CSV table of C-alpha atoms in Angstrom, one decimal:
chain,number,residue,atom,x,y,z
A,1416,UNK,CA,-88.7,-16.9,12.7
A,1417,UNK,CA,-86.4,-13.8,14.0
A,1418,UNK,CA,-82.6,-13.7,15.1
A,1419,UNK,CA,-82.1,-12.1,19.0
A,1420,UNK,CA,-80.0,-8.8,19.2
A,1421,UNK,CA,-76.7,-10.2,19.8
A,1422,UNK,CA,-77.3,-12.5,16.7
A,1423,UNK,CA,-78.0,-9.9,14.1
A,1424,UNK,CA,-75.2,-7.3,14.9
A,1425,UNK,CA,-72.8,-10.8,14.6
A,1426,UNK,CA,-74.5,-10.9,10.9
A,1427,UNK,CA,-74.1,-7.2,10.4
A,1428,UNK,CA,-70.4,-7.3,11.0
A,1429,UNK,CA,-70.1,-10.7,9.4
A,1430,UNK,CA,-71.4,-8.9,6.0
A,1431,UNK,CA,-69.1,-5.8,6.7
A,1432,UNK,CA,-66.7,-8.1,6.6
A,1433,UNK,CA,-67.5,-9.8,3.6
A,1434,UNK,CA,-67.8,-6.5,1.5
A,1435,UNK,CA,-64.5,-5.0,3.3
A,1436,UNK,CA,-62.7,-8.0,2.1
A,1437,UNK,CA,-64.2,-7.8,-1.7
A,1438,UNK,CA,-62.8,-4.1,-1.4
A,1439,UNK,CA,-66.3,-2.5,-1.8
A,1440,UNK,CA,-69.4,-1.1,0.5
A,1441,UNK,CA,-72.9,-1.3,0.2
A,1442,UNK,CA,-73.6,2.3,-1.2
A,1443,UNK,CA,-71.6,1.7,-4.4
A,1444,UNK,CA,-72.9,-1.7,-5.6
A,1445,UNK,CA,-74.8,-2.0,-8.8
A,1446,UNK,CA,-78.7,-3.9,-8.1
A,1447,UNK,CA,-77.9,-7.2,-8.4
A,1448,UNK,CA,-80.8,-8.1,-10.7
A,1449,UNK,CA,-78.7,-7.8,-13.8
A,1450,UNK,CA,-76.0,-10.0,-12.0
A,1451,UNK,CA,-78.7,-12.9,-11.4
A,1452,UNK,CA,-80.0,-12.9,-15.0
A,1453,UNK,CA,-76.5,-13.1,-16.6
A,1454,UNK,CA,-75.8,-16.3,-14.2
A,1455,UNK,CA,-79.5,-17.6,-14.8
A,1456,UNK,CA,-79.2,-18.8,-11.5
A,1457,UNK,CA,-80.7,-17.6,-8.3
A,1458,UNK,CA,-79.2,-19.6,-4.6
A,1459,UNK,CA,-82.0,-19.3,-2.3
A,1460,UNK,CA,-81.4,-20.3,1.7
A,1461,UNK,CA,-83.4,-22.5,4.1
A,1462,UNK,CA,-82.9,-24.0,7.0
A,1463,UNK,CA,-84.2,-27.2,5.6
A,1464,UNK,CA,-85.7,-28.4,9.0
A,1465,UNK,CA,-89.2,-26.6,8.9
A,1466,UNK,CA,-91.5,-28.9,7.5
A,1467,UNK,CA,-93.7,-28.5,5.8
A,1468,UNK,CA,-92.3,-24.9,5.0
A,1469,UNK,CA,-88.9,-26.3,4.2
A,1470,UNK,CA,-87.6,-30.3,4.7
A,1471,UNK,CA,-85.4,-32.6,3.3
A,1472,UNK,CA,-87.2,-35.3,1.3
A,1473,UNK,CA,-86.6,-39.3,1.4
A,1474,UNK,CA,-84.9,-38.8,-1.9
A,1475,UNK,CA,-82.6,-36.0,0.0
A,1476,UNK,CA,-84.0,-33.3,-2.2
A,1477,UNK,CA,-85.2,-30.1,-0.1
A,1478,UNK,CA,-88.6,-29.7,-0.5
A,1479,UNK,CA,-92.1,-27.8,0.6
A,1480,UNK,CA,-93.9,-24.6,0.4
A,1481,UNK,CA,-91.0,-22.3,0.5
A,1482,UNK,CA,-88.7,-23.2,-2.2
A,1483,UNK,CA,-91.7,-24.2,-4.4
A,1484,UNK,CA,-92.8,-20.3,-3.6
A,1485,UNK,CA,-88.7,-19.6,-4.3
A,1486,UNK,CA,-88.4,-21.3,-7.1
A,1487,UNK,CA,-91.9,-20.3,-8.9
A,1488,UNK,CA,-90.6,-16.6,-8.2
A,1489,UNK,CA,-87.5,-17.2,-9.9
A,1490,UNK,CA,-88.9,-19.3,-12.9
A,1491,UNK,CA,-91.1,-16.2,-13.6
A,1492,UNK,CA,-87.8,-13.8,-13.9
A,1493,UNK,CA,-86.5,-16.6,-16.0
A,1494,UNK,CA,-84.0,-17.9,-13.6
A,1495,UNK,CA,-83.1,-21.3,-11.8
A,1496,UNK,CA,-83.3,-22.1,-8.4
A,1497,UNK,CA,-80.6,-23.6,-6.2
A,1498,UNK,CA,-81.8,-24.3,-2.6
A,1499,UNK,CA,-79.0,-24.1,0.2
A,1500,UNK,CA,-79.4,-25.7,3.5
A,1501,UNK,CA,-78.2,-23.2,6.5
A,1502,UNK,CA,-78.1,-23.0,10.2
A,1503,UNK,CA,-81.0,-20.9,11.0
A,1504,UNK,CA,-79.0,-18.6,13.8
A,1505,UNK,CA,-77.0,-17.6,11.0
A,1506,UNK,CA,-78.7,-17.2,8.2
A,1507,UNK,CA,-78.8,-13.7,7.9
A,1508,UNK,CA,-75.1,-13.2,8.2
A,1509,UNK,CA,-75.1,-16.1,5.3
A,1510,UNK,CA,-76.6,-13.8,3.3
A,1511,UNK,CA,-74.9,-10.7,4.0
A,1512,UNK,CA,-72.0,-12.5,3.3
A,1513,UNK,CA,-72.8,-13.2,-0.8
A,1514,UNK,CA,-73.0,-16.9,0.2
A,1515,UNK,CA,-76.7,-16.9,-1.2
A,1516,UNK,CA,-78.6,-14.2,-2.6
A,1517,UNK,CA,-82.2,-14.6,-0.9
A,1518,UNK,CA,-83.6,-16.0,2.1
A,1519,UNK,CA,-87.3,-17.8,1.4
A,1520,UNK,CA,-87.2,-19.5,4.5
A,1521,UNK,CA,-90.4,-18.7,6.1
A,1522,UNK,CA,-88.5,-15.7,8.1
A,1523,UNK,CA,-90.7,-13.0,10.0
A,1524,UNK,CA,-90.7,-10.2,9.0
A,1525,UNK,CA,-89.5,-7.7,12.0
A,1526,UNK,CA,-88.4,-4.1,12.3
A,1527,UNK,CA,-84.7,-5.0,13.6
A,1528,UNK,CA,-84.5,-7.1,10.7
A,1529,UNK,CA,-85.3,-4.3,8.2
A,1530,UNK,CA,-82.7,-2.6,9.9
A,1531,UNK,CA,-80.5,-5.0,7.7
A,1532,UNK,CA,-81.8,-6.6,4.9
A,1533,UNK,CA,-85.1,-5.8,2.8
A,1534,UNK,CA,-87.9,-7.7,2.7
A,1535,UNK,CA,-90.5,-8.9,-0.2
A,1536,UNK,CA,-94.0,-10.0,0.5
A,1537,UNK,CA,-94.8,-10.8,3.2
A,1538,UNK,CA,-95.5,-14.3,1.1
A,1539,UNK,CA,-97.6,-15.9,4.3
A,1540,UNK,CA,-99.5,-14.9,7.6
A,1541,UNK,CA,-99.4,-16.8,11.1
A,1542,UNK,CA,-99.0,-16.4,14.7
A,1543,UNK,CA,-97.4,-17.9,17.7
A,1544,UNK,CA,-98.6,-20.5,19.2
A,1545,UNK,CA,-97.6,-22.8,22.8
A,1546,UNK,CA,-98.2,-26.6,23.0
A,1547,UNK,CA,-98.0,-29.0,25.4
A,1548,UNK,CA,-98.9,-32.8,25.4
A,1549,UNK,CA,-102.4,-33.6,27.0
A,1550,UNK,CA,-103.0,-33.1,30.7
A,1551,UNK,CA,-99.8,-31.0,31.5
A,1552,UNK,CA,-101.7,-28.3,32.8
A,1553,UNK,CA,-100.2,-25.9,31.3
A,1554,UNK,CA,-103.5,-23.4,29.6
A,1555,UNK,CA,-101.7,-19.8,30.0
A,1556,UNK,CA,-98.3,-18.1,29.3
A,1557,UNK,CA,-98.6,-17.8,33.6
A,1558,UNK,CA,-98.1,-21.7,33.4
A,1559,UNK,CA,-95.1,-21.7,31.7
A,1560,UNK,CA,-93.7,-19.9,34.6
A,1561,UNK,CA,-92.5,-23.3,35.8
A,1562,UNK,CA,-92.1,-25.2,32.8
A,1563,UNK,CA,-89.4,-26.0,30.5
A,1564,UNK,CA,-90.2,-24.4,27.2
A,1565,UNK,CA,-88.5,-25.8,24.1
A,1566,UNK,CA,-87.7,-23.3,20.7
A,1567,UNK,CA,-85.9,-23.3,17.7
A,1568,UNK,CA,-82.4,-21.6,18.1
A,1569,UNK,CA,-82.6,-18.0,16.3
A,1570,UNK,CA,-86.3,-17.5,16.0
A,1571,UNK,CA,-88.7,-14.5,17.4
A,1572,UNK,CA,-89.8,-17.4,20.2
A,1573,UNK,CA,-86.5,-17.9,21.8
A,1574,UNK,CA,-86.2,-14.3,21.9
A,1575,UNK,CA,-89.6,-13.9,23.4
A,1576,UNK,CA,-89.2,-16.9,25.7
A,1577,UNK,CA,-86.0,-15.8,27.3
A,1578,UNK,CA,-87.5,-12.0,27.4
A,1579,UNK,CA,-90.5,-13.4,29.4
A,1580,UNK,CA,-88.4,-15.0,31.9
A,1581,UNK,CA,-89.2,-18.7,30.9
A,1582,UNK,CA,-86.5,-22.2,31.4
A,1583,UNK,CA,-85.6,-22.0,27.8
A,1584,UNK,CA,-84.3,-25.1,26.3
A,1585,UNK,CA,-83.0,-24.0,22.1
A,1586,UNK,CA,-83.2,-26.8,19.4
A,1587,UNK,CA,-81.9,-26.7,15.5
A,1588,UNK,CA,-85.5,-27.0,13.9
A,1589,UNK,CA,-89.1,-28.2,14.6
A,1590,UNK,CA,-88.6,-32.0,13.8
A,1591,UNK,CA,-86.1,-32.0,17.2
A,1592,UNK,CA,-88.7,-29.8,18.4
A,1593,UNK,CA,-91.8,-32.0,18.4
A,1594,UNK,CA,-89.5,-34.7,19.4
A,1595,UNK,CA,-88.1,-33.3,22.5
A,1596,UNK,CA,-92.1,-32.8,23.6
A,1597,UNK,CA,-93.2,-35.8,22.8
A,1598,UNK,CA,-90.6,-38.0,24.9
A,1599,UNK,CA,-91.2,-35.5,27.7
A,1600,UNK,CA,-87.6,-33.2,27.7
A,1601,UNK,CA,-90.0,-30.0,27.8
A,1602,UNK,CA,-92.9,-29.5,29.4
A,1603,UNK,CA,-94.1,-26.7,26.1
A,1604,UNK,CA,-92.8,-25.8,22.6
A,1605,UNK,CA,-93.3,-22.1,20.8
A,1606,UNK,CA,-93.5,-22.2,17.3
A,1607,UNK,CA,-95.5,-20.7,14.4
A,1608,UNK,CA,-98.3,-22.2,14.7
A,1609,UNK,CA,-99.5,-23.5,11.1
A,1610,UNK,CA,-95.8,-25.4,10.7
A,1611,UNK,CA,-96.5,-27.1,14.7
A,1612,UNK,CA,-100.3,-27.7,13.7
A,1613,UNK,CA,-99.2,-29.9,10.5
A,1614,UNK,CA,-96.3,-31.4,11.6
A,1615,UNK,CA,-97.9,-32.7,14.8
A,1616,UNK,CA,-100.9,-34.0,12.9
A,1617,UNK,CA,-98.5,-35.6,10.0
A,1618,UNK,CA,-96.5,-37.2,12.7
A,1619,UNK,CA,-99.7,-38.2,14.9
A,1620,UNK,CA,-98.8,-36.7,17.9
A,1621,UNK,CA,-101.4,-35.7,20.5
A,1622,UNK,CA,-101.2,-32.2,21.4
A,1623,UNK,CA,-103.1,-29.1,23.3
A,1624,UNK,CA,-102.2,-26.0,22.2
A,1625,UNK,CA,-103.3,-22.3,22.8
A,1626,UNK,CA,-102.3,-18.7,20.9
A,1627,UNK,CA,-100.0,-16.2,22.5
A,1628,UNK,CA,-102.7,-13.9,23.6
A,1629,UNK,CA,-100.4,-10.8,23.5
A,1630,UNK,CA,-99.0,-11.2,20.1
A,1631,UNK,CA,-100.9,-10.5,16.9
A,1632,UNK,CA,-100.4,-12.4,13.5
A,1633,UNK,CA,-97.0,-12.0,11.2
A,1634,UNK,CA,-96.2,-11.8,8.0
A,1635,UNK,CA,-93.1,-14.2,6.6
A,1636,UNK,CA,-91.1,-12.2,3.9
A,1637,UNK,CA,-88.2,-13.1,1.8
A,1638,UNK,CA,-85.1,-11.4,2.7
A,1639,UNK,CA,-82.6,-10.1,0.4
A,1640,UNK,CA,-79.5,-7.9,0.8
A,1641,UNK,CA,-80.4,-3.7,1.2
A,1642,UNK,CA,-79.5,-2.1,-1.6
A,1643,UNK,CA,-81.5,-3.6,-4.4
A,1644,UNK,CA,-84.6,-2.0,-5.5
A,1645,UNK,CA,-84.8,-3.3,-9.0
A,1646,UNK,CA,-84.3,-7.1,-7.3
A,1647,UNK,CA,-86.8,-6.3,-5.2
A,1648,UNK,CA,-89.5,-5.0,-7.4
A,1649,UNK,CA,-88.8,-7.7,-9.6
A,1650,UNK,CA,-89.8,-10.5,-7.1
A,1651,UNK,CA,-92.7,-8.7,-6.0
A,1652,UNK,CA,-94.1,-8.3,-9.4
A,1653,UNK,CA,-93.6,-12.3,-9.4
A,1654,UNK,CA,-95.2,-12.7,-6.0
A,1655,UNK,CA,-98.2,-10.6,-6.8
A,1656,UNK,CA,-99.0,-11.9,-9.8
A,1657,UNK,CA,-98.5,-15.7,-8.5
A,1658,UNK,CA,-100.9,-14.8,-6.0
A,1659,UNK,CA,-103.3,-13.2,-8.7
A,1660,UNK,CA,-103.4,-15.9,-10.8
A,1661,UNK,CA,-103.7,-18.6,-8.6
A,1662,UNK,CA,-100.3,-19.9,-8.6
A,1663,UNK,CA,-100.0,-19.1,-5.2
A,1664,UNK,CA,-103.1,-20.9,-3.7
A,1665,UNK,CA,-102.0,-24.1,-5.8
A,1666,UNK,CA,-98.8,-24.0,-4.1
A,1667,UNK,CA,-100.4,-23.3,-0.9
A,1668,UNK,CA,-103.1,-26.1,-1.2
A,1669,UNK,CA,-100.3,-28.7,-2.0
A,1670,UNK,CA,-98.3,-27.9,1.1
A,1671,UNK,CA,-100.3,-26.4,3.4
A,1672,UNK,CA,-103.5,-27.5,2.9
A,1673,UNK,CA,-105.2,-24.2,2.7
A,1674,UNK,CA,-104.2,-20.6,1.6
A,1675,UNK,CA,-102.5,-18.8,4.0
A,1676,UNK,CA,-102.0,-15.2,2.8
């Protein structure tokens, strides 16, 4: 999931802000690591409306393979875990604005995004995928020429839908998503394609889908503000060893079905 241009110098100066108004700058803040451990408490961000990555269960609790990830990662630095629900076209402004200190959202992991915050893991691999109900004819990006292509507002496939010249209709998350194609409002959604694939099967939905032929796979990393390389090391040692000990492909198996590294 990635932010378009426009989007992320709005969280640049949205974070500029934030520090200007705290009376500091990036340069001269201490790693927050030590910060976290005092408060014993680590506020992770989602957009909550990503299953089964991230959702929000009957009992209203937010739930799924990314804040179990979050939340293993924290437990293993001896912290807690408080899940915050977000927007997704603003989430990295969220962040850069000290209103949570990590984003384990399933976000890809893109150069223009490194440009502003760092990244650990990635923590999962997929691609992009199109699909379309059964018998809409649509087989190649070429079809989608004339189609009306639904996405999630703020991720890489708006940005790549509206660069490729498609009738882009935006959505808040992949539940409204699969909804909008199954009652017929567009003709084609773009989405990762493991969190389409599951949803669409949970939900029994009939579906045809193909791979973005000119894309290759991403990695999904967790973002957390630049400056803090003893945070960052920290929840990488957690996310390696998770993933050497077989944490990982528990977690993985529950959610996903599979291991997805």
């Amino acid at each position: 999931m990635t932010t378009r241009r426009n989007l992320m110098t709005s969280a640049i100066a949205a974070g500029t802000l934030a520090l200007a108004g705290l009376g500091l700058s990036a340069p001269v803040m201490a790693d927050e690591l030590d910060t976290l451990k005092e408060e014993g408490v680590m506020r992770i961000a989602m957009s909550g409306a990503y299953p089964p990555f991230n959702f929000v269960s009957d009992s209203n609790e937010v739930v799924g393979f990314d804040p179990a990830i979050g939340t293993e990662i924290n437990s293993r630095m001896g912290l807690e875990t408080e899940v915050v629900t977000t927007a997704w076209d603003g989430i990295i402004g969220g962040l850069l604005a000290q209103k949570y200190d990590a984003i384990v959202g399933s976000m890809t992991i893109t150069e223009e995004r490194a440009e502003v915050v760092d990244f650990v893991g990635p923590y999962y691999t997929t691609r992009r995928a199109i699909f379309t109900k059964p018998g809409s004819g649509i087989a190649s990006l070429e079809d989608l020429e004339d189609a009306k292509v639904g996405v999630t507002l703020g991720e890489t496939h708006e940005e790549w839908a509206k660069d490729k010249g498609y009738s882009v209709r935006t959505y808040k998350g992949l539940p409204e998503l699969l909804l909008e194609l199954e009652n017929g409002r567009v003709d084609a959604i773009v989405n990762d394609s493991i969190a389409a694939i599951l949803a669409l099967n949970e939900n029994g939905y009939d579906y045809e889908m193909f791979d973005d032929p000119e894309s290759e796979p991403f990695g999904a990393g967790i973002a957390i503000r630049k400056g803090n390389p003893e945070l960052k090391a920290a929840m990488q040692e957690a996310l390696d060893a998770m993933m050497e000990d077989g944490t990982y492909v528990e977690i993985a198996e529950e959610w996903i079905g599979e291991d997805i590294r």
